[in-house]
Coordinates of C-alpha atoms in Angstrom, one line a residue:
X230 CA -90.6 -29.8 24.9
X231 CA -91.3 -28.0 28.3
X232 CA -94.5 -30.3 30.2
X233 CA -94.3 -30.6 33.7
X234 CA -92.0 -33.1 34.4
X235 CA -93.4 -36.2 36.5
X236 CA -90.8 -38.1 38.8
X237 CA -92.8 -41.0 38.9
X238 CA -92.2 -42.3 35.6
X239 CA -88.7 -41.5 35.3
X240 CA -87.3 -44.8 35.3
X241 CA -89.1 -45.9 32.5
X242 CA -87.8 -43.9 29.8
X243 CA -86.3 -45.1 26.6
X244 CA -84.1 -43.8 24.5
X245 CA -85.8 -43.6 21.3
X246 CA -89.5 -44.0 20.3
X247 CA -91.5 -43.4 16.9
X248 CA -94.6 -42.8 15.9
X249 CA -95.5 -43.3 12.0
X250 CA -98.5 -43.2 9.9
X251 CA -97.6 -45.8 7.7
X252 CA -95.9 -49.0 6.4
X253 CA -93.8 -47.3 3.8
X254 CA -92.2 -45.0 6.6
X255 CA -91.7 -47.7 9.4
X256 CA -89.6 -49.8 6.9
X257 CA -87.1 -46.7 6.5
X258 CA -87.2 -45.7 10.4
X259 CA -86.3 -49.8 11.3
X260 CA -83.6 -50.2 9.9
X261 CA -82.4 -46.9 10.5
X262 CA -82.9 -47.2 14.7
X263 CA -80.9 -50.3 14.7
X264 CA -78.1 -49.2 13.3
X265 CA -78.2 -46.3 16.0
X266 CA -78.2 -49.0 18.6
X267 CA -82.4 -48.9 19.1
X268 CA -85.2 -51.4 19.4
X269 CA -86.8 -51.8 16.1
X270 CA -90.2 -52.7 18.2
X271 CA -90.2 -48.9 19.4
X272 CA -91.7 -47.9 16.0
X273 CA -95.3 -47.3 16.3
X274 CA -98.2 -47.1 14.1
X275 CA -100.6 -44.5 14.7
X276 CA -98.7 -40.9 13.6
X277 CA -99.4 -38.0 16.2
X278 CA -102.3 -38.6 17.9
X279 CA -101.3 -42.3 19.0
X280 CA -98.2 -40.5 20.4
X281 CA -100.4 -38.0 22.6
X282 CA -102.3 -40.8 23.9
X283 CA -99.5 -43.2 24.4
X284 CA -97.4 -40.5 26.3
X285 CA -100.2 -39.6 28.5
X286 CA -99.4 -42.7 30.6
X287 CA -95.6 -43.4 29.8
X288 CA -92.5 -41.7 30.2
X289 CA -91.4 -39.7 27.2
X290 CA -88.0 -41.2 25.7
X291 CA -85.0 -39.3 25.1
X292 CA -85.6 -38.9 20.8
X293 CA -89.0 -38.8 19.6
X294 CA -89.6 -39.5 15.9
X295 CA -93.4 -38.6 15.2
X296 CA -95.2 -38.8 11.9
X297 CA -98.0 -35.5 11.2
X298 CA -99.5 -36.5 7.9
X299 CA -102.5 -37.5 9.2
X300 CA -102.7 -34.4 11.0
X301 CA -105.2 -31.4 10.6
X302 CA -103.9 -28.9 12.1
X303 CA -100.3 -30.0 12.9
X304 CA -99.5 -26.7 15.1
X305 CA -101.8 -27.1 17.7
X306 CA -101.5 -31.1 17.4
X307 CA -97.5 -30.2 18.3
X308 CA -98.6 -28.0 21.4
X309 CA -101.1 -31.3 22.3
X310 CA -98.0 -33.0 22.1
X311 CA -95.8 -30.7 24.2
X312 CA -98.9 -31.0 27.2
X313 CA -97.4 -34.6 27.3
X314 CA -93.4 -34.6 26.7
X315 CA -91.2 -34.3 29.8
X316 CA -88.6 -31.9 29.6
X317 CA -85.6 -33.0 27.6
X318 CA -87.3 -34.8 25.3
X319 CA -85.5 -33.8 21.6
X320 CA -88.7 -34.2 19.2
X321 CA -88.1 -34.7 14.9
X322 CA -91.1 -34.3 13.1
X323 CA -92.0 -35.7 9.4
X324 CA -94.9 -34.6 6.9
X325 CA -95.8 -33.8 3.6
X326 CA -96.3 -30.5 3.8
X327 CA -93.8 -28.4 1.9
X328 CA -93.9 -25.1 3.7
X329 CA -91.4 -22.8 5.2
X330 CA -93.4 -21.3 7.1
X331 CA -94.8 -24.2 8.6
X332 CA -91.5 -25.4 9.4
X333 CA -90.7 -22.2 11.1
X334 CA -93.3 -22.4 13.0
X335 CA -92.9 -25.8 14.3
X336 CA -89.0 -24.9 15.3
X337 CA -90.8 -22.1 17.5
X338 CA -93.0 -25.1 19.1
X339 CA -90.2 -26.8 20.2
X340 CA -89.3 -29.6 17.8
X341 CA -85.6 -29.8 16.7
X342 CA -86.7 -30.8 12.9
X343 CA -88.6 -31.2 10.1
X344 CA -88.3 -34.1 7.6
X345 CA -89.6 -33.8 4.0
X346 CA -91.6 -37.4 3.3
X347 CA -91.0 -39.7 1.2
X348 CA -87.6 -40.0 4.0
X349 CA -84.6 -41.5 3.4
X350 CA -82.2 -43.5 5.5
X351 CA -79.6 -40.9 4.6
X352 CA -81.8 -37.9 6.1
X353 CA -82.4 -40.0 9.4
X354 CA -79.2 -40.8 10.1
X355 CA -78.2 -37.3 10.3
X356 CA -81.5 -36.1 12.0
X357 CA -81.1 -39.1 14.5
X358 CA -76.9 -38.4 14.7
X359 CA -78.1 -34.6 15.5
X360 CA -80.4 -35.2 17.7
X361 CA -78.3 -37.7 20.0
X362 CA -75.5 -34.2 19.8
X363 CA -78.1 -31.9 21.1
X364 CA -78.8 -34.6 23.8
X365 CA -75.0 -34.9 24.8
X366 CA -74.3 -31.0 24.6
X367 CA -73.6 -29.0 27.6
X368 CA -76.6 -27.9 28.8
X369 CA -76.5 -23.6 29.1
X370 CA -78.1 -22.4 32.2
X371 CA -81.9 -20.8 31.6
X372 CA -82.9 -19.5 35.1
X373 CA -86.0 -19.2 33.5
X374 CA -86.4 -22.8 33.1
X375 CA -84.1 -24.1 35.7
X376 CA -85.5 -26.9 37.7
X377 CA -85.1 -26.4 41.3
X378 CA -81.4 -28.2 42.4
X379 CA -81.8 -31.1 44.4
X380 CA -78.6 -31.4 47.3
X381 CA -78.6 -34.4 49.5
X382 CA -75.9 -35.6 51.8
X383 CA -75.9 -39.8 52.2
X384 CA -74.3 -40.7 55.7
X385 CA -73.3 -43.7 57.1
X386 CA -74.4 -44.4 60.5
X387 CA -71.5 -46.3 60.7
X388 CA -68.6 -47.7 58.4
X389 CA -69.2 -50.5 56.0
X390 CA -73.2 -50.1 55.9
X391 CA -72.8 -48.9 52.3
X392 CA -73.5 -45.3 52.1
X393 CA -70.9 -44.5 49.4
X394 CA -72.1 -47.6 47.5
X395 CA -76.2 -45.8 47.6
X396 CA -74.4 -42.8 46.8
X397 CA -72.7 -43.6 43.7
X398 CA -75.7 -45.6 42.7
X399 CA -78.2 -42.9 43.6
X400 CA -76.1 -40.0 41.4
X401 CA -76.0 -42.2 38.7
X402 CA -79.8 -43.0 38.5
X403 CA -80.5 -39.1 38.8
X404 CA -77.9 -38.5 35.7
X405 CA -79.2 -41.6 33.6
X406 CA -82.5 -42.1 34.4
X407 CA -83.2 -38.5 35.8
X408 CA -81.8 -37.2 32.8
X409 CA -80.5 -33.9 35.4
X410 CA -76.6 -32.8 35.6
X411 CA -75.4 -34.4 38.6
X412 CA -72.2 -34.1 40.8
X413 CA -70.9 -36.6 42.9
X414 CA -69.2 -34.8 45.9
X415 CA -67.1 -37.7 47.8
X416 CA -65.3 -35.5 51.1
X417 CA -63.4 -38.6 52.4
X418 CA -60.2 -36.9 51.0
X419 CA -58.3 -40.3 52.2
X420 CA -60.4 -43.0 51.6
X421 CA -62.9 -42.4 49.7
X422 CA -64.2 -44.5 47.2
X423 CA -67.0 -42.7 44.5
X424 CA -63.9 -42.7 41.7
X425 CA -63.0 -46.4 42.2
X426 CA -66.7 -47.3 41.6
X427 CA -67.1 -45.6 38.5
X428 CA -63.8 -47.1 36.9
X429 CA -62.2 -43.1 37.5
X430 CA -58.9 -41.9 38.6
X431 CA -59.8 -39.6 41.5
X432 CA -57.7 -36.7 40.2
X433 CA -56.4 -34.1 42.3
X434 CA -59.6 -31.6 42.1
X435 CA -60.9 -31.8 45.8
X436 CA -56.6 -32.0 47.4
X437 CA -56.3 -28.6 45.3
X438 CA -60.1 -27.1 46.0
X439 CA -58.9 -27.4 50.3
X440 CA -55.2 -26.4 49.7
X441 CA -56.4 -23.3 47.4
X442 CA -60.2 -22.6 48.8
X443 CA -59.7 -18.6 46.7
X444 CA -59.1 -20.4 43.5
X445 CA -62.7 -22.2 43.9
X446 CA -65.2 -21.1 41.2
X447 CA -67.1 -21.7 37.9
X448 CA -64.1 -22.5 35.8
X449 CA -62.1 -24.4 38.6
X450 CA -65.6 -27.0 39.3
X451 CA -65.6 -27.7 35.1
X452 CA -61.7 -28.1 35.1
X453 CA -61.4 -29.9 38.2
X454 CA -64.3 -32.8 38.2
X455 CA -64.5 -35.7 36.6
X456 CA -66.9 -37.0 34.3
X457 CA -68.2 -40.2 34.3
X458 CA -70.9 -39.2 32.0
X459 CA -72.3 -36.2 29.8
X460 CA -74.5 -35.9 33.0
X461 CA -72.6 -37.3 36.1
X462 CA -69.4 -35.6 37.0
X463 CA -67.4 -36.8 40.0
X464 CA -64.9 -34.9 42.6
X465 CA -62.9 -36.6 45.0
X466 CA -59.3 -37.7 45.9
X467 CA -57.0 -40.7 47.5
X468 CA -55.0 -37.8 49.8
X469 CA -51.5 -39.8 50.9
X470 CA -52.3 -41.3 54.4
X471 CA -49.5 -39.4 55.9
X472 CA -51.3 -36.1 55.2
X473 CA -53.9 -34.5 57.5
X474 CA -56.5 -32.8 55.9
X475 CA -55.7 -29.0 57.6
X476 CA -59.0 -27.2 56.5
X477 CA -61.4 -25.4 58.1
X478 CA -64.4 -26.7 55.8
X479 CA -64.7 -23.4 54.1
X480 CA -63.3 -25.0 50.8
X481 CA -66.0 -27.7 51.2
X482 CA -68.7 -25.3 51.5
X483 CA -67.5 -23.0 48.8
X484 CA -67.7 -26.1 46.3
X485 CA -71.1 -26.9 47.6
X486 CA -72.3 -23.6 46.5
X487 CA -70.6 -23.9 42.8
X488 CA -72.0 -27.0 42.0
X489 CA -75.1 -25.7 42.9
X490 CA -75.2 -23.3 40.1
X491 CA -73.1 -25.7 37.8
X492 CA -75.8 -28.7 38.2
X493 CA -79.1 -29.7 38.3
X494 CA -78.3 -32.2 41.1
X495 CA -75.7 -32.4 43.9
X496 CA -75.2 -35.7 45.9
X497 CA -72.3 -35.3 49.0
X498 CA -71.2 -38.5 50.6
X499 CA -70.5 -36.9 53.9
X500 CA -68.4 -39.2 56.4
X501 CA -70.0 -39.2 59.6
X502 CA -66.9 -37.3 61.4
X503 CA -68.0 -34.3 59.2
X504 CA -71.0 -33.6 60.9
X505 CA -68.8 -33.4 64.3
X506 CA -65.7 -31.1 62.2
X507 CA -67.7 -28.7 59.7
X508 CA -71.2 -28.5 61.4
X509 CA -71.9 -25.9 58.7
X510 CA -71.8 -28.0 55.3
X511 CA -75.3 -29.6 56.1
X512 CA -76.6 -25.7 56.1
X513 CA -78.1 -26.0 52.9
X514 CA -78.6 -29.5 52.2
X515 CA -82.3 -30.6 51.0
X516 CA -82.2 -33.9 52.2
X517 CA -79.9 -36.1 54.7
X518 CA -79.7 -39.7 53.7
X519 CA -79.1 -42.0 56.5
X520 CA -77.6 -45.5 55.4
X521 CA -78.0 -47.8 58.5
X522 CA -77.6 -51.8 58.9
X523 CA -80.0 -53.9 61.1
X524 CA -77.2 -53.8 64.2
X525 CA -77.0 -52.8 67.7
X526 CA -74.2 -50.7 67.2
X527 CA -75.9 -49.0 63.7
X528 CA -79.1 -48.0 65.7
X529 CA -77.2 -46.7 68.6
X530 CA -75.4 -44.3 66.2
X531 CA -78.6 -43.3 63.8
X532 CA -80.2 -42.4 67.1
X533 CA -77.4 -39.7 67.5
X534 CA -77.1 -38.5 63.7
X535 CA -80.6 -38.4 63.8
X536 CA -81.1 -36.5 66.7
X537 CA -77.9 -34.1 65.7
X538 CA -79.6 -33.9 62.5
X539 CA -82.8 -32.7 64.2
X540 CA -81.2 -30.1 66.5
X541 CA -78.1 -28.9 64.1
X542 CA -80.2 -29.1 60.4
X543 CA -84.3 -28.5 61.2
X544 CA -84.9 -27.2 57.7
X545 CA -83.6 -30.8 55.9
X546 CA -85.8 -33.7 55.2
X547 CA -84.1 -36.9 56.1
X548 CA -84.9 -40.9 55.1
X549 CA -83.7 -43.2 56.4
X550 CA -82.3 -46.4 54.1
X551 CA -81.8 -50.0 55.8
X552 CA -78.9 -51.4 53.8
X553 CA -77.8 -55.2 53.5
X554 CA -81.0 -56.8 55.0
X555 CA -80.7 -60.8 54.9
X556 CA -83.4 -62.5 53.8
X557 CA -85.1 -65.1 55.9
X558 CA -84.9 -63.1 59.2
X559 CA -81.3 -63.4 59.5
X560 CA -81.4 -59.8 61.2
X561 CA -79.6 -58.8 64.8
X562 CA -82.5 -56.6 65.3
X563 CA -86.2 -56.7 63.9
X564 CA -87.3 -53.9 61.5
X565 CA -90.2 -53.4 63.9
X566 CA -87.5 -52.9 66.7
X567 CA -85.2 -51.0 65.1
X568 CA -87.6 -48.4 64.2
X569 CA -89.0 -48.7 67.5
X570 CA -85.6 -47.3 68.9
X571 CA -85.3 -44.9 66.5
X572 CA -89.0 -43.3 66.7
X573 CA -90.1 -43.4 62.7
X574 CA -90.3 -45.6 59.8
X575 CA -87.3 -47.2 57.8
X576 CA -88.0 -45.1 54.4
X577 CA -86.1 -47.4 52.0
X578 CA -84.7 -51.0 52.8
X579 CA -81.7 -53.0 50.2
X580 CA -82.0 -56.2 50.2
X581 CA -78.2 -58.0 51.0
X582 CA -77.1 -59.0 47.7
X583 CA -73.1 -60.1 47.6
X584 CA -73.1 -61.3 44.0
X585 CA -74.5 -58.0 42.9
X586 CA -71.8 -56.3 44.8
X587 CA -69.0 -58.0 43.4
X588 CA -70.5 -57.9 40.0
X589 CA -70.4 -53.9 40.1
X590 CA -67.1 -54.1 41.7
X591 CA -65.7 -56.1 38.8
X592 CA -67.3 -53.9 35.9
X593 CA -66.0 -50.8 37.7
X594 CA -70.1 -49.9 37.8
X595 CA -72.5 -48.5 40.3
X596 CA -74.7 -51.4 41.3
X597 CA -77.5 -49.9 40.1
X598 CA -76.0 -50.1 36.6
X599 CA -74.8 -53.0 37.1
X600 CA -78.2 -54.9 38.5
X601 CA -80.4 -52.9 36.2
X602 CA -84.0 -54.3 37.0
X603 CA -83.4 -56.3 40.0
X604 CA -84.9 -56.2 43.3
X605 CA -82.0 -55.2 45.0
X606 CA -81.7 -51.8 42.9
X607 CA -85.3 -50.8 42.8
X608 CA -85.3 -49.1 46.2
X609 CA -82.0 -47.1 44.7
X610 CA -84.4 -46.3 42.2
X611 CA -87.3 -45.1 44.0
X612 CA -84.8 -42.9 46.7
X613 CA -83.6 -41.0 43.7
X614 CA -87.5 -40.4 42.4
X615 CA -88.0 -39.5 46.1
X616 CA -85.1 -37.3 46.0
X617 CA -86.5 -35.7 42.9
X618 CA -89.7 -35.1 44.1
X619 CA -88.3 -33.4 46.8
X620 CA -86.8 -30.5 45.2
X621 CA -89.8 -30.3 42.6
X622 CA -92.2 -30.2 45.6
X623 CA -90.0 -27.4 47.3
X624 CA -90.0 -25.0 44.6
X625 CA -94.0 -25.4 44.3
X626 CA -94.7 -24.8 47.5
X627 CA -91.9 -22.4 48.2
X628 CA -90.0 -24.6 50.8
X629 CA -92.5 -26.6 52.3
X630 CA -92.4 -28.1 55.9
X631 CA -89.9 -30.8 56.8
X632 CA -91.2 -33.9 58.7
X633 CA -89.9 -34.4 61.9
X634 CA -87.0 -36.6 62.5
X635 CA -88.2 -38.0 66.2
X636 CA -90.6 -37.6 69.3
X637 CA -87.4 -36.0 71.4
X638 CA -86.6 -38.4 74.7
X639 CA -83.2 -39.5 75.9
X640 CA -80.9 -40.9 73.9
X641 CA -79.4 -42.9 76.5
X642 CA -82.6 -44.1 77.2
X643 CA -83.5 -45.0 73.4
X644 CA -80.7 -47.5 73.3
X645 CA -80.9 -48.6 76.8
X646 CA -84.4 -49.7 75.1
X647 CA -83.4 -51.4 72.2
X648 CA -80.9 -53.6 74.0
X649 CA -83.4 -55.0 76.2
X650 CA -85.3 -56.2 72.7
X651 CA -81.9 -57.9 71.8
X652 CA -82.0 -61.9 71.9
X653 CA -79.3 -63.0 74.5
X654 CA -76.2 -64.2 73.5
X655 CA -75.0 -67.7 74.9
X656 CA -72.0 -67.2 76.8
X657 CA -68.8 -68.7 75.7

């Protein structure tokens, strides 16, 4: 189905969701959707028409069983339909109409099948079974119908604030819930830490990608990356200490550009020291992710990204995400101080949540698979909408205007500021 896609509702979708017209058909689907690991309560009365009206205002899932018996004219009650369905949506039909050419016709609309009613639980299985392959196929690139690719670079204003954890949780909320291709770019060759959270071994795809920039391309990005998912694909490395990374970023940038045309989605978690070494790599980046804490020494250095970022990177839209905020007020600095120094708005803030952390650590999951639903993922949640909306918003309005990152001043001056709205510290 090919509607416009709407970001907004993209965490709500399910993956399976049926539409009947009667009794006798819901009590084949039931039983049918358990065994494929669904909700039995996702089977609907009301046939077509229910399933316009209900999709109007709700995400489409993933499989959508839909019942046209009651339906007139099921042709243009299928291109109703399609107004509705986000993209990605694999839709099987039933009916009682024995017509090839109807069928035919219905394939053309968009629908992957056709069932015969009365149904069996044999013919659902392998409708269902087929339509869950089509969903985990390699998707083959359309240009026509390409959604814009989204590129974002997540940086920690300093170590420890969690920027690889927002990272890893953010690329895996665009794959799962996004339903887009997504690679996970991790460029701390010695430490990084995007593999380890997703339960992978690393893999030697990024060491070979910098010793061997020439061998970079289509083939060398599907060897060398690892999938976590059908839809999230990871590349990094855990480089020996006692070797220095000897590039001169081009290899960094080269795989920039092939995941570009290899995914939907492309999230970099881009040490800070990167910005100061390869300049370049933020060229083309849509949007800069700056993962801060509510410290001194956190808004001194988002100051200076943010002003580098300004300078060195006009054309890319940057938030800015407050990580680990204690409840309570337990904060160094105020929210309404910290953004004071750093002249805008805090886009996203995470609340602290240890037990979470450890949780996802333990699993070997991103937190926001881990802590599906819970306060402390949501504003994951919404960044990667955001992040979507982005890139959707850029190819309408062919590239829009970026927001500014600050008012200009002196940097010096900007922290010399927030120091003075620091509590003092009893001397010991």
């Amino acid at each position: 189905m090919n509607a416009p896609f709407n970001p907004g509702r993209i965490g709500l979708r399910d993956p399976f969701v049926a539409f009947v017209c009667d009794e006798t058909t819901a009590e084949v689907v039931r039983p049918v959707a358990v065994e494929m690991g669904w909700s039995p309560e996702k089977v609907n009365k009301g046939g077509l028409r229910n399933a316009v009206q209900s999709l109007s205002v709700s995400a489409s899932p993933q499989i959508l069983f839909v019942d046209l018996s009651e339906s007139g004219d099921p042709l243009n009650d299928i291109n109703a339909l399609a107004e509705v369905c986000e993209p990605g949506t694999v839709v099987i039909a039933a009916g009682q109409v024995n017509d090839v050419r109807l069928y035919r016709d219905l394939v053309v609309s968009g629908i992957q099948d056709y069932l015969l009613k009365p149904l069996s639980p044999d013919m659902l299985r392998e409708a269902f079974t087929h339509a869950q392959a089509v969903l985990n196929a390699p998707k083959q690139a359309d240009p026509g119908a390409e959604r814009p690719h989204c590129s974002t670079a997540v940086i920690g204003a300093r170590g420890g604030v969690g920027a690889s954890t927002i990272a890893t949780s953010v690329a895996w909320v665009l794959s799962e819930k996004g339903a887009r291709s997504t690679a996970l770019l991790d460029l701390d060759v010695h430490f990084g830490t995007a593999a380890l959270a997703l339960d992978l071994e690393p893999g030697r795809g990024l060491t070979d990608a910098i010793e061997n920039p020439s061998r970079i391309d289509g083939l060398f990005i599907e060897r060398a990356m690892v999938k976590s998912s059908e839809m999230l694909s990871v590349l990094s490395a855990e480089a020996p200490i006692n070797s220095p990374v000897l590039t001169d970023g081009a290899a960094f940038y080269q795989l920039q550009e092939e995941m570009r045309s290899a995914f939907e989605c492309t999230i970099v978690d881009l040490p800070r020291n990167m910005l100061v070494l390869h300049p370049h790599l933020i060229t083309d980046v849509q949007v800069a992710v700056v993962v801060t804490e509510l410290t001194l020494a956190a808004a001194r250095d988002s100051i200076r990204i943010l002003s580098w970022l300004k300078s060195n990177a006009p054309q890319t839209q940057v938030f800015v995400v407050a990580n680990k905020v204690h409840a309570g007020g337990q904060l160094e600095i105020s929210r309404k101080d910290f953004e004071g120094s750093i002249e805008r708005k805090i886009d996203f803030v995470i609340p602290f949540d240890q037990k979470l952390g450890a949780q996802a650590a333990k699993l070997g999951k991103p937190m926001a698979e881990a802590g599906k639903g819970s306060k402390t993922v949501q504003p994951m949640v919404d960044l990667a909408v955001r992040l979507m909306g982005v890139s959707d918003a850029a190819e309408a309005d062919g590239g829009g205007k970026k927001k500014p990152v600050g008012r200009g001043g002196s940097l010096m001056g900007k922290f010399a500021d927030l120091k003075s709205m620091m509590p003092k510290r009893a001397k010991k």
